[in-house]
């Protein structure tokens, strides 16, 4: 394997990496090499920078310091660092949700006229779920009540549980969270508590610290879930949609606008405005305007508007290197500051849009809800202006793109399931599990990371699980990897699915008359939309009369990178998912913390972390976890029957 | 003859050389596995501090090495091919005379195995691990004549 081949399995990314090298353009992979060897203390989580006496670090080989200046042991330091990372993720997801809520409120108050309530039915469904009575109320009234309830999850001062936790999990899970004292009552409060208890001289008990982290993780879950709900109300609940993915979606004949980041408040409007401004683009000599996406903003607009996905996180620079991107509009999270230097090598305009997410030297168009269309027009104008400066000699777009079927919100998925069971759509999946036609379900989530070969983990594990009849759902950059590789098509079913999974998908596809057949992997949205697979799991658990901890449902983040992945991983384990992570998080510096997250967690929550860097071994372990749950379920049902016979 | 040199002003005391040294002397050579090995891998370099200056202290491989003179079994010897002071651990009886006489405190005690523990300048590596691991390039390996 060549050096560049070792960096990615994505043929489009590889082509661009070669070109980058020819042109002397720097990528994340080059910078990763310059960082080697990574700091051993940091890598193990035993570096503490929390107070000004330090930095302190524990000698992992036991010869130097065994405690920090304050006397903190390795386990306290590792646990404190870990939960601060969870708090970082929680802040990111929940602030995203809060931003959507405030936009909805502004709209309801008549201050954001460019938005509309796109899905009143969702507003009503959410209202019912959280115990509000929507009868006789207008969609505006219902949406306002739901939005205010969501904002109360950020601001509640009483010790009452977060609505978006209790209303979305089973009663058994709620009870467990109360019992362990990890039920958050207030998202912001949970983050503050983590920062407080992990500051110098507060909590030193590693297990207590971790439980505090889990409280924040559940707050993250609430933030994710309310974000999904409110975004659906504002822009519509996704429905199956066809599009394309990978760098080949960049069209050299058109003005290419790339939307990148996570929060779709502006990018949704940019998509609309771009359609209105086609004439201006044609006047500049282009064939039109082509909006494409990167990261989770891509997933958001792919799910709802069928906008093509250019690439996922780690390859973001490669899109610019095609020389055909005229503007890259970024909102927040996962945006490499390196984009600025790179854009300077081309004509590409880098445009930041969020007041607290700026990059030195970039254009900044201050996005305001009340003037959303105006902001979007300014951005599209900048892109058209840049197009005139494009150097055709530097354009190189890899001719690699794959079809993708996306848009599987839970609602859309249940519609498919309803074709075989109208009364109880979820039975379609539960029956298949109980009859052993499919082994279980796997959620692919998380980022891409230079520590792994780009996309290899996602695709290898997906192939292995599909071959073993595991139903696959995906979100975030994991979904991006699968979309780019063509795994979100019915063709992939023929290529990779085992006999049971093939039968199941074909039967469903036929019954629902799904155009072109169902895909191998179901795209459930952005990373914040990991709430959707949880809804699926909770629905299955309720149907099976158990909790998520009992059903054959696993999660995997083969190339996790962001703090958000840490918080999602933490709540996935807390909700009861065996959760694989393909890069070793900074916990190995404490054997105690490592044992807690990989083993003891299972005794308490049913979920636990599987830390495994080899994708093939990871697939094996995930299948083992599914087998174990299936075996346990059968065993417990059988013993129950026996007991009844004995009676 | 190659020698490891230290650019004092560049050492920030991060102790990455210590980690790299322990890792290269581990079974797995992987940080995430090495911390689980028993016995734990041992490092041969130690970062010391004098005032505001840090110094990665390792064996200087002296030409006229007091440790060789003090060694009662002949375990400590000069490897003339590569110019290093090496310890033949099969002959070392753990009397610690070398530890006593080393003017730099560069020889340490391997508690588990009761033998002297010192820098071997990574005979199987292109470049000593401490040099490769130094993020500020404070450690350099160069031909002695070229620097002097």
Coordinates of C-alpha atoms in Angstrom, one line a residue, chain A residues 36-41 43-44 57-65 451 584-592 594-595, chain B residues 13-16 18-20 22-23 26 31-36 38 40-43 46 108-109 117 132-135:
Chain A
X36 CA 3.8 12.9 15.5
X37 CA 4.6 11.5 18.0
X38 CA 1.5 12.6 19.8
X39 CA 2.0 13.6 23.4
X40 CA 2.0 10.4 25.4
X41 CA 0.5 12.0 28.5
X43 CA -3.0 10.5 24.6
X44 CA -3.5 8.6 27.8
X57 CA 1.0 14.6 34.5
X58 CA 1.2 11.1 35.9
X59 CA 4.0 8.9 34.7
X60 CA 2.2 6.1 32.9
X61 CA 5.1 3.8 33.5
X62 CA 5.1 4.3 37.2
X63 CA 8.6 5.8 37.7
X64 CA 7.9 9.5 38.0
X65 CA 4.9 11.3 39.6
X451 CA -5.8 8.3 13.3
X584 CA -8.7 5.0 21.6
X585 CA -10.0 7.9 23.7
X586 CA -7.7 9.4 26.3
X587 CA -8.7 7.0 29.1
X588 CA -6.0 4.3 29.1
X589 CA -3.9 6.3 31.6
X590 CA -6.3 5.0 34.3
X591 CA -7.0 1.3 34.4
X592 CA -9.9 2.0 36.7
X594 CA -11.0 2.1 31.4
X595 CA -12.6 -0.8 33.3
Chain B
X13 CA 10.4 19.9 29.6
X14 CA 7.5 18.0 28.0
X15 CA 9.0 14.6 28.8
X16 CA 8.0 13.2 25.5
X18 CA 10.9 9.7 28.4
X19 CA 7.7 8.3 26.9
X20 CA 9.3 7.5 23.6
X22 CA 9.9 3.6 27.5
X23 CA 7.9 2.8 24.4
X26 CA 8.3 -2.0 25.4
X31 CA 1.2 3.7 23.9
X32 CA -2.3 2.2 24.3
X33 CA -0.9 -1.3 24.8
X34 CA 2.3 -0.5 26.6
X35 CA 0.6 0.9 29.7
X36 CA -1.0 -2.6 30.2
X38 CA 3.7 -6.2 33.0
X40 CA 5.9 -1.9 32.8
X41 CA 8.4 -0.7 30.2
X42 CA 11.3 1.4 31.6
X43 CA 12.7 4.6 30.3
X46 CA 14.9 11.6 32.5
X108 CA 19.3 3.7 37.1
X109 CA 18.2 0.6 38.9
X117 CA 19.4 0.3 33.5
X132 CA 12.7 11.0 17.1
X133 CA 10.1 11.7 19.9
X134 CA 11.3 15.2 20.7
X135 CA 8.6 17.6 19.4

